[in-house]
Amino acid sequence: QLQLVESGGGLVQPGGSLRLSCAASGFTLGYYAFGWFRQAPGEEREGVACISSSGSSTNYADSVKGRFTISRDNAKNTVYLQMNSVKAEDTAVYYCAAKRTPYYSTILPRWADFSSWGQGTQVTVSS
């Protein structure tokens, strides 16, 4: 059974850095694209970054381009979100999500196509 577990959230000062991890189990990572989403209080969930099953294609929300980096290590069954130069508006619960695609594909799913979710990890940016 597919399972995603996020970790690495916490309190960070504006301008600081944080790395989120998503440990995946129960499936072969090479068949799945992954995405990071976030939801702030009173806001809808939004896509932040996604990476193809091959790892060769990535996409970012305009609000995080140049600051966040998504990566994956299939040998460790883990997907990462490196967050640099964080801002107060990055405060949210961050979720990892997966979508099955062809094996080692460059395909990037649409944000709405992600169908398997973790439980989320809280990120708070505050001084």
Short mmCIF file of N, CA, C and O in Angstrom, two decimals:
data_model
loop_
_atom_site.label_atom_id
_atom_site.label_comp_id
_atom_site.label_asym_id
_atom_site.label_seq_id
_atom_site.Cartn_x
_atom_site.Cartn_y
_atom_site.Cartn_z
N GLN A 1 0.84 -1.19 0.00
CA GLN A 1 0.00 0.00 0.00
C GLN A 1 0.88 1.24 0.00
O GLN A 1 1.81 1.35 0.78
N LEU A 2 0.55 2.17 -0.90
CA LEU A 2 1.33 3.38 -1.02
C LEU A 2 1.21 4.23 0.24
O LEU A 2 0.12 4.47 0.73
N GLN A 3 2.35 4.66 0.78
CA GLN A 3 2.36 5.49 1.97
C GLN A 3 3.40 6.60 1.81
O GLN A 3 4.52 6.35 1.36
N LEU A 4 3.01 7.82 2.20
CA LEU A 4 3.89 8.98 2.14
C LEU A 4 3.94 9.61 3.52
O LEU A 4 2.89 9.89 4.11
N VAL A 5 5.14 9.87 4.02
CA VAL A 5 5.30 10.46 5.35
C VAL A 5 6.25 11.65 5.25
O VAL A 5 7.44 11.49 4.94
N GLU A 6 5.73 12.84 5.53
CA GLU A 6 6.53 14.06 5.48
C GLU A 6 7.22 14.31 6.82
O GLU A 6 6.70 13.93 7.88
N SER A 7 8.35 14.98 6.76
CA SER A 7 9.07 15.40 7.96
C SER A 7 9.92 16.61 7.62
O SER A 7 10.09 16.96 6.45
N GLY A 8 10.46 17.25 8.66
CA GLY A 8 11.37 18.37 8.45
C GLY A 8 10.77 19.73 8.67
O GLY A 8 11.48 20.74 8.59
N GLY A 9 9.49 19.80 8.92
CA GLY A 9 8.86 21.09 9.16
C GLY A 9 9.27 21.66 10.51
O GLY A 9 9.90 20.99 11.33
N GLY A 10 8.92 22.92 10.73
CA GLY A 10 9.24 23.56 12.00
C GLY A 10 9.18 25.06 11.88
O GLY A 10 8.62 25.61 10.92
N LEU A 11 9.79 25.72 12.85
CA LEU A 11 9.83 27.18 12.89
C LEU A 11 11.16 27.65 12.30
O LEU A 11 12.23 27.16 12.69
N VAL A 12 11.10 28.60 11.39
CA VAL A 12 12.30 29.15 10.75
C VAL A 12 12.13 30.65 10.61
O VAL A 12 11.01 31.15 10.40
N GLN A 13 13.22 31.37 10.73
CA GLN A 13 13.18 32.83 10.61
C GLN A 13 13.12 33.25 9.14
O GLN A 13 13.63 32.53 8.27
N PRO A 14 12.53 34.39 8.87
CA PRO A 14 12.54 34.91 7.49
C PRO A 14 13.96 34.98 6.96
O PRO A 14 14.88 35.41 7.66
N GLY A 15 14.13 34.55 5.71
CA GLY A 15 15.44 34.51 5.10
C GLY A 15 16.20 33.23 5.35
O GLY A 15 17.26 33.00 4.74
N GLY A 16 15.68 32.38 6.22
CA GLY A 16 16.35 31.13 6.55
C GLY A 16 16.03 30.01 5.58
O GLY A 16 15.38 30.23 4.54
N SER A 17 16.49 28.81 5.93
CA SER A 17 16.31 27.64 5.07
C SER A 17 15.75 26.47 5.86
O SER A 17 15.92 26.38 7.08
N LEU A 18 15.10 25.60 5.11
CA LEU A 18 14.51 24.39 5.71
C LEU A 18 14.46 23.34 4.61
O LEU A 18 14.24 23.67 3.43
N ARG A 19 14.66 22.08 4.97
CA ARG A 19 14.51 20.99 4.00
C ARG A 19 13.45 20.03 4.47
O ARG A 19 13.57 19.44 5.55
N LEU A 20 12.45 19.86 3.66
CA LEU A 20 11.40 18.88 3.93
C LEU A 20 11.73 17.57 3.24
O LEU A 20 12.31 17.56 2.15
N SER A 21 11.34 16.47 3.89
CA SER A 21 11.53 15.14 3.31
C SER A 21 10.20 14.42 3.22
O SER A 21 9.32 14.63 4.06
N CYS A 22 10.08 13.57 2.23
CA CYS A 22 8.89 12.74 2.05
C CYS A 22 9.37 11.32 1.85
O CYS A 22 9.94 10.99 0.80
N ALA A 23 9.15 10.48 2.85
CA ALA A 23 9.54 9.08 2.77
C ALA A 23 8.40 8.29 2.15
O ALA A 23 7.27 8.33 2.65
N ALA A 24 8.71 7.59 1.08
CA ALA A 24 7.70 6.84 0.34
C ALA A 24 7.91 5.35 0.53
O ALA A 24 9.05 4.88 0.59
N SER A 25 6.81 4.61 0.61
CA SER A 25 6.91 3.16 0.75
C SER A 25 5.70 2.51 0.11
O SER A 25 4.67 3.15 -0.11
N GLY A 26 5.85 1.24 -0.22
CA GLY A 26 4.74 0.48 -0.74
C GLY A 26 4.59 0.49 -2.24
O GLY A 26 3.62 -0.06 -2.77
N PHE A 27 5.57 1.10 -2.95
CA PHE A 27 5.48 1.12 -4.40
C PHE A 27 6.86 1.39 -4.99
O PHE A 27 7.79 1.78 -4.27
N THR A 28 7.00 1.22 -6.28
CA THR A 28 8.26 1.45 -6.99
C THR A 28 8.32 2.91 -7.42
O THR A 28 7.52 3.36 -8.25
N LEU A 29 9.26 3.66 -6.86
CA LEU A 29 9.30 5.10 -7.08
C LEU A 29 9.48 5.47 -8.55
O LEU A 29 9.02 6.54 -8.98
N GLY A 30 10.12 4.63 -9.32
CA GLY A 30 10.36 4.94 -10.71
C GLY A 30 9.09 5.09 -11.54
O GLY A 30 9.13 5.60 -12.66
N TYR A 31 7.96 4.66 -11.01
CA TYR A 31 6.68 4.79 -11.69
C TYR A 31 5.89 6.03 -11.26
O TYR A 31 4.76 6.22 -11.70
N TYR A 32 6.47 6.86 -10.39
CA TYR A 32 5.68 7.93 -9.81
C TYR A 32 6.36 9.29 -9.92
O TYR A 32 7.55 9.44 -9.62
N ALA A 33 5.56 10.28 -10.32
CA ALA A 33 5.94 11.67 -10.17
C ALA A 33 5.50 12.11 -8.77
O ALA A 33 4.55 11.56 -8.21
N PHE A 34 6.20 13.11 -8.24
CA PHE A 34 5.89 13.61 -6.91
C PHE A 34 5.69 15.11 -6.93
O PHE A 34 6.27 15.83 -7.76
N GLY A 35 4.87 15.55 -6.00
CA GLY A 35 4.65 16.98 -5.87
C GLY A 35 4.63 17.40 -4.42
O GLY A 35 4.36 16.58 -3.53
N TRP A 36 4.96 18.66 -4.20
CA TRP A 36 4.79 19.27 -2.89
C TRP A 36 3.70 20.33 -3.02
O TRP A 36 3.72 21.14 -3.96
N PHE A 37 2.78 20.30 -2.07
CA PHE A 37 1.68 21.24 -2.02
C PHE A 37 1.70 21.92 -0.65
O PHE A 37 2.34 21.44 0.29
N ARG A 38 0.98 23.02 -0.53
CA ARG A 38 0.87 23.67 0.77
C ARG A 38 -0.52 24.27 0.93
O ARG A 38 -1.19 24.61 -0.04
N GLN A 39 -0.92 24.39 2.19
CA GLN A 39 -2.20 25.00 2.50
C GLN A 39 -2.06 25.87 3.74
O GLN A 39 -1.73 25.37 4.82
N ALA A 40 -2.28 27.15 3.55
CA ALA A 40 -2.25 28.10 4.66
C ALA A 40 -3.66 28.22 5.25
O ALA A 40 -4.65 27.92 4.55
N PRO A 41 -3.76 28.66 6.49
CA PRO A 41 -5.09 28.80 7.11
C PRO A 41 -6.00 29.69 6.28
O PRO A 41 -5.63 30.78 5.87
N GLY A 42 -7.21 29.19 6.03
CA GLY A 42 -8.18 29.97 5.27
C GLY A 42 -7.94 30.01 3.78
O GLY A 42 -8.68 30.70 3.06
N GLU A 43 -6.91 29.29 3.32
CA GLU A 43 -6.58 29.31 1.90
C GLU A 43 -6.79 27.92 1.29
O GLU A 43 -6.84 26.92 2.00
N GLU A 44 -6.90 27.90 -0.03
CA GLU A 44 -6.98 26.62 -0.73
C GLU A 44 -5.58 26.01 -0.85
O GLU A 44 -4.58 26.74 -0.84
N ARG A 45 -5.54 24.70 -0.97
CA ARG A 45 -4.26 24.03 -1.18
C ARG A 45 -3.72 24.39 -2.57
O ARG A 45 -4.47 24.43 -3.54
N GLU A 46 -2.41 24.65 -2.63
CA GLU A 46 -1.80 25.03 -3.90
C GLU A 46 -0.56 24.19 -4.17
O GLU A 46 0.15 23.77 -3.25
N GLY A 47 -0.32 23.96 -5.45
CA GLY A 47 0.89 23.24 -5.85
C GLY A 47 2.10 24.14 -5.72
O GLY A 47 2.05 25.31 -6.11
N VAL A 48 3.18 23.59 -5.20
CA VAL A 48 4.42 24.35 -4.99
C VAL A 48 5.51 23.89 -5.96
O VAL A 48 6.14 24.73 -6.62
N ALA A 49 5.71 22.58 -6.05
CA ALA A 49 6.77 22.04 -6.91
C ALA A 49 6.42 20.61 -7.25
O ALA A 49 5.77 19.92 -6.48
N CYS A 50 6.85 20.16 -8.44
CA CYS A 50 6.67 18.76 -8.79
C CYS A 50 7.87 18.29 -9.60
O CYS A 50 8.59 19.10 -10.19
N ILE A 51 8.06 16.97 -9.59
CA ILE A 51 9.19 16.36 -10.27
C ILE A 51 8.72 15.09 -10.95
O ILE A 51 7.92 14.33 -10.40
N SER A 52 9.22 14.85 -12.15
CA SER A 52 8.80 13.69 -12.92
C SER A 52 9.39 12.40 -12.34
O SER A 52 10.29 12.43 -11.51
N SER A 53 8.88 11.27 -12.82
CA SER A 53 9.37 9.99 -12.31
C SER A 53 10.84 9.76 -12.67
O SER A 53 11.55 9.07 -11.94
N SER A 54 11.30 10.36 -13.75
CA SER A 54 12.71 10.25 -14.11
C SER A 54 13.58 11.23 -13.34
O SER A 54 14.81 11.08 -13.30
N GLY A 55 12.96 12.25 -12.77
CA GLY A 55 13.70 13.30 -12.07
C GLY A 55 14.25 14.37 -12.99
O GLY A 55 14.84 15.34 -12.52
N SER A 56 14.04 14.21 -14.29
CA SER A 56 14.64 15.15 -15.25
C SER A 56 13.78 16.37 -15.53
O SER A 56 14.25 17.34 -16.11
N SER A 57 12.52 16.32 -15.12
CA SER A 57 11.62 17.46 -15.33
C SER A 57 11.10 17.95 -14.00
O SER A 57 10.74 17.16 -13.13
N THR A 58 11.05 19.27 -13.85
CA THR A 58 10.51 19.88 -12.64
C THR A 58 9.66 21.08 -13.01
O THR A 58 9.81 21.65 -14.11
N ASN A 59 8.79 21.46 -12.12
CA ASN A 59 7.95 22.63 -12.31
C ASN A 59 7.72 23.28 -10.95
O ASN A 59 7.64 22.58 -9.93
N TYR A 60 7.65 24.62 -10.95
CA TYR A 60 7.49 25.35 -9.70
C TYR A 60 6.41 26.40 -9.83
O TYR A 60 6.22 27.00 -10.90
N ALA A 61 5.74 26.66 -8.71
CA ALA A 61 4.84 27.80 -8.66
C ALA A 61 5.67 29.08 -8.76
O ALA A 61 6.81 29.12 -8.27
N ASP A 62 5.11 30.10 -9.37
CA ASP A 62 5.85 31.35 -9.54
C ASP A 62 6.31 31.93 -8.20
O ASP A 62 7.38 32.54 -8.12
N SER A 63 5.53 31.70 -7.17
CA SER A 63 5.83 32.29 -5.86
C SER A 63 7.08 31.70 -5.21
O SER A 63 7.63 32.30 -4.28
N VAL A 64 7.55 30.54 -5.69
CA VAL A 64 8.71 29.91 -5.06
C VAL A 64 9.88 29.72 -6.02
O VAL A 64 10.95 29.25 -5.60
N LYS A 65 9.71 30.07 -7.28
CA LYS A 65 10.80 29.91 -8.26
C LYS A 65 12.04 30.65 -7.83
O LYS A 65 11.98 31.81 -7.39
N GLY A 66 13.18 29.96 -7.92
CA GLY A 66 14.44 30.56 -7.53
C GLY A 66 14.74 30.43 -6.04
O GLY A 66 15.86 30.74 -5.61
N ARG A 67 13.76 30.00 -5.26
CA ARG A 67 13.96 29.85 -3.81
C ARG A 67 13.85 28.39 -3.36
O ARG A 67 14.56 27.96 -2.45
N PHE A 68 12.92 27.65 -3.96
CA PHE A 68 12.69 26.25 -3.56
C PHE A 68 13.24 25.32 -4.64
O PHE A 68 13.20 25.63 -5.83
N THR A 69 13.69 24.14 -4.21
CA THR A 69 14.18 23.13 -5.13
C THR A 69 13.63 21.77 -4.73
O THR A 69 13.78 21.35 -3.57
N ILE A 70 13.00 21.09 -5.67
CA ILE A 70 12.52 19.73 -5.43
C ILE A 70 13.53 18.75 -6.00
O ILE A 70 14.12 18.99 -7.06
N SER A 71 13.73 17.64 -5.29
CA SER A 71 14.65 16.60 -5.76
C SER A 71 14.16 15.25 -5.26
O SER A 71 13.28 15.19 -4.39
N ARG A 72 14.76 14.20 -5.78
CA ARG A 72 14.36 12.86 -5.37
C ARG A 72 15.57 11.96 -5.34
O ARG A 72 16.50 12.12 -6.13
N ASP A 73 15.54 11.00 -4.43
CA ASP A 73 16.58 9.97 -4.32
C ASP A 73 15.85 8.63 -4.30
O ASP A 73 15.39 8.19 -3.23
N ASN A 74 15.75 8.00 -5.47
CA ASN A 74 14.97 6.75 -5.54
C ASN A 74 15.61 5.65 -4.71
O ASN A 74 14.92 4.78 -4.19
N ALA A 75 16.93 5.67 -4.57
CA ALA A 75 17.61 4.64 -3.77
C ALA A 75 17.21 4.74 -2.30
O ALA A 75 17.20 3.73 -1.58
N LYS A 76 16.86 5.95 -1.86
CA LYS A 76 16.45 6.16 -0.47
C LYS A 76 14.94 6.28 -0.34
O LYS A 76 14.44 6.55 0.75
N ASN A 77 14.23 6.12 -1.45
CA ASN A 77 12.76 6.22 -1.44
C ASN A 77 12.30 7.54 -0.81
O ASN A 77 11.34 7.58 -0.04
N THR A 78 12.97 8.62 -1.17
CA THR A 78 12.69 9.89 -0.53
C THR A 78 12.66 11.02 -1.56
O THR A 78 13.46 11.04 -2.49
N VAL A 79 11.75 11.95 -1.33
CA VAL A 79 11.64 13.16 -2.13
C VAL A 79 11.87 14.34 -1.18
O VAL A 79 11.42 14.31 -0.03
N TYR A 80 12.55 15.37 -1.69
CA TYR A 80 12.92 16.50 -0.84
C TYR A 80 12.37 17.81 -1.40
O TYR A 80 12.14 17.95 -2.60
N LEU A 81 12.20 18.76 -0.49
CA LEU A 81 11.91 20.13 -0.89
C LEU A 81 12.86 21.03 -0.10
O LEU A 81 12.71 21.17 1.11
N GLN A 82 13.85 21.57 -0.79
CA GLN A 82 14.78 22.52 -0.17
C GLN A 82 14.17 23.90 -0.28
O GLN A 82 13.90 24.39 -1.38
N MET A 83 13.98 24.54 0.87
CA MET A 83 13.35 25.85 0.93
C MET A 83 14.39 26.86 1.40
O MET A 83 14.87 26.78 2.52
N ASN A 84 14.74 27.80 0.56
CA ASN A 84 15.70 28.85 0.88
C ASN A 84 15.03 30.22 0.84
O ASN A 84 14.00 30.39 0.19
N SER A 85 15.63 31.18 1.53
CA SER A 85 15.11 32.56 1.53
C SER A 85 13.62 32.58 1.83
O SER A 85 12.84 33.24 1.12
N VAL A 86 13.23 31.86 2.86
CA VAL A 86 11.81 31.73 3.15
C VAL A 86 11.22 33.06 3.60
O VAL A 86 11.91 33.93 4.15
N LYS A 87 9.92 33.18 3.35
CA LYS A 87 9.18 34.39 3.68
C LYS A 87 8.00 34.02 4.58
O LYS A 87 7.58 32.87 4.63
N ALA A 88 7.44 35.03 5.24
CA ALA A 88 6.30 34.78 6.11
C ALA A 88 5.15 34.12 5.35
O ALA A 88 4.44 33.27 5.89
N GLU A 89 5.00 34.50 4.09
CA GLU A 89 3.91 33.94 3.29
C GLU A 89 4.13 32.49 2.89
O GLU A 89 3.26 31.86 2.28
N ASP A 90 5.29 31.92 3.23
CA ASP A 90 5.52 30.49 3.01
C ASP A 90 4.95 29.64 4.15
O ASP A 90 4.96 28.41 4.07
N THR A 91 4.47 30.29 5.19
CA THR A 91 3.89 29.57 6.32
C THR A 91 2.66 28.79 5.88
O THR A 91 1.73 29.36 5.30
N ALA A 92 2.66 27.49 6.14
CA ALA A 92 1.57 26.61 5.71
C ALA A 92 1.85 25.19 6.17
O ALA A 92 2.95 24.89 6.64
N VAL A 93 0.85 24.33 6.01
CA VAL A 93 1.08 22.90 6.12
C VAL A 93 1.50 22.41 4.74
O VAL A 93 0.81 22.70 3.74
N TYR A 94 2.62 21.72 4.68
CA TYR A 94 3.15 21.23 3.42
C TYR A 94 2.86 19.73 3.29
O TYR A 94 3.11 18.95 4.22
N TYR A 95 2.36 19.37 2.10
CA TYR A 95 1.98 17.99 1.83
C TYR A 95 2.79 17.44 0.66
O TYR A 95 3.03 18.14 -0.33
N CYS A 96 3.14 16.18 0.78
CA CYS A 96 3.76 15.45 -0.32
C CYS A 96 2.66 14.65 -1.02
O CYS A 96 1.74 14.15 -0.36
N ALA A 97 2.76 14.55 -2.34
CA ALA A 97 1.76 13.82 -3.10
C ALA A 97 2.43 13.06 -4.24
O ALA A 97 3.52 13.43 -4.70
N ALA A 98 1.78 11.99 -4.69
CA ALA A 98 2.33 11.15 -5.75
C ALA A 98 1.28 10.89 -6.83
O ALA A 98 0.08 10.90 -6.56
N LYS A 99 1.77 10.68 -8.04
CA LYS A 99 0.91 10.35 -9.18
C LYS A 99 1.62 9.34 -10.07
O LYS A 99 2.77 9.58 -10.48
N ARG A 100 0.97 8.23 -10.35
CA ARG A 100 1.59 7.22 -11.21
C ARG A 100 1.71 7.72 -12.65
O ARG A 100 0.77 8.31 -13.19
N THR A 101 2.88 7.47 -13.24
CA THR A 101 3.14 7.84 -14.64
C THR A 101 3.90 6.68 -15.28
O THR A 101 4.25 5.72 -14.61
N PRO A 102 4.15 6.73 -16.57
CA PRO A 102 5.02 5.72 -17.17
C PRO A 102 6.37 5.67 -16.47
O PRO A 102 6.83 6.67 -15.91
N TYR A 103 7.02 4.51 -16.54
CA TYR A 103 8.29 4.31 -15.83
C TYR A 103 9.36 5.27 -16.34
O TYR A 103 9.55 5.42 -17.54
N TYR A 104 10.02 5.95 -15.38
CA TYR A 104 11.10 6.90 -15.69
C TYR A 104 10.73 7.85 -16.83
O TYR A 104 11.47 8.01 -17.81
N SER A 105 9.60 8.47 -16.64
CA SER A 105 9.07 9.38 -17.64
C SER A 105 9.46 10.83 -17.33
O SER A 105 9.79 11.16 -16.18
N THR A 106 9.38 11.67 -18.35
CA THR A 106 9.59 13.11 -18.15
C THR A 106 8.26 13.83 -17.94
O THR A 106 8.24 15.04 -17.76
N ILE A 107 7.18 13.08 -17.94
CA ILE A 107 5.84 13.68 -17.81
C ILE A 107 5.66 14.33 -16.44
O ILE A 107 5.99 13.73 -15.41
N LEU A 108 5.14 15.55 -16.45
CA LEU A 108 4.78 16.25 -15.21
C LEU A 108 3.25 16.30 -15.12
O LEU A 108 2.62 16.95 -15.96
N PRO A 109 2.66 15.65 -14.15
CA PRO A 109 1.19 15.69 -14.01
C PRO A 109 0.69 17.11 -13.73
O PRO A 109 1.43 17.95 -13.21
N ARG A 110 -0.55 17.34 -14.05
CA ARG A 110 -1.19 18.58 -13.63
C ARG A 110 -1.35 18.55 -12.12
O ARG A 110 -1.48 17.48 -11.52
N TRP A 111 -1.38 19.71 -11.52
CA TRP A 111 -1.53 19.76 -10.06
C TRP A 111 -2.76 18.96 -9.61
O TRP A 111 -2.71 18.24 -8.62
N ALA A 112 -3.83 19.05 -10.35
CA ALA A 112 -5.09 18.41 -9.95
C ALA A 112 -5.07 16.90 -10.08
O ALA A 112 -5.97 16.22 -9.58
N ASP A 113 -4.03 16.36 -10.76
CA ASP A 113 -3.99 14.92 -11.01
C ASP A 113 -3.35 14.11 -9.88
O ASP A 113 -3.43 12.89 -9.88
N PHE A 114 -2.68 14.80 -8.96
CA PHE A 114 -2.04 14.07 -7.87
C PHE A 114 -3.11 13.46 -6.97
O PHE A 114 -4.06 14.13 -6.58
N SER A 115 -2.94 12.17 -6.63
CA SER A 115 -4.05 11.46 -6.01
C SER A 115 -3.69 10.74 -4.71
O SER A 115 -4.58 10.22 -4.04
N SER A 116 -2.42 10.69 -4.35
CA SER A 116 -2.01 10.03 -3.11
C SER A 116 -1.29 11.06 -2.25
O SER A 116 -0.38 11.73 -2.73
N TRP A 117 -1.67 11.13 -0.98
CA TRP A 117 -1.22 12.24 -0.13
C TRP A 117 -0.64 11.77 1.18
O TRP A 117 -1.07 10.75 1.73
N GLY A 118 0.31 12.54 1.70
CA GLY A 118 0.80 12.34 3.05
C GLY A 118 -0.05 13.11 4.04
O GLY A 118 -1.03 13.75 3.67
N GLN A 119 0.39 13.10 5.30
CA GLN A 119 -0.41 13.72 6.36
C GLN A 119 -0.05 15.18 6.57
O GLN A 119 -0.78 15.91 7.25
N GLY A 120 1.07 15.62 6.02
CA GLY A 120 1.45 17.03 6.10
C GLY A 120 2.43 17.33 7.22
O GLY A 120 2.51 16.60 8.22
N THR A 121 3.20 18.40 7.02
CA THR A 121 4.12 18.89 8.05
C THR A 121 4.04 20.41 8.09
O THR A 121 3.99 21.07 7.04
N GLN A 122 3.99 20.97 9.30
CA GLN A 122 3.80 22.40 9.46
C GLN A 122 5.11 23.16 9.28
O GLN A 122 6.13 22.79 9.87
N VAL A 123 5.07 24.21 8.49
CA VAL A 123 6.20 25.13 8.34
C VAL A 123 5.72 26.51 8.76
O VAL A 123 4.73 27.02 8.23
N THR A 124 6.42 27.10 9.72
CA THR A 124 6.08 28.43 10.21
C THR A 124 7.29 29.34 10.05
O THR A 124 8.37 29.02 10.56
N VAL A 125 7.10 30.42 9.32
CA VAL A 125 8.18 31.38 9.10
C VAL A 125 7.85 32.62 9.92
O VAL A 125 6.88 33.33 9.65
N SER A 126 8.68 32.86 10.93
CA SER A 126 8.41 33.97 11.84
C SER A 126 9.69 34.33 12.59
O SER A 126 10.52 33.47 12.86
N SER A 127 9.81 35.61 12.91
CA SER A 127 10.95 36.05 13.71
C SER A 127 10.59 36.08 15.19
O SER A 127 11.43 36.42 16.02
#
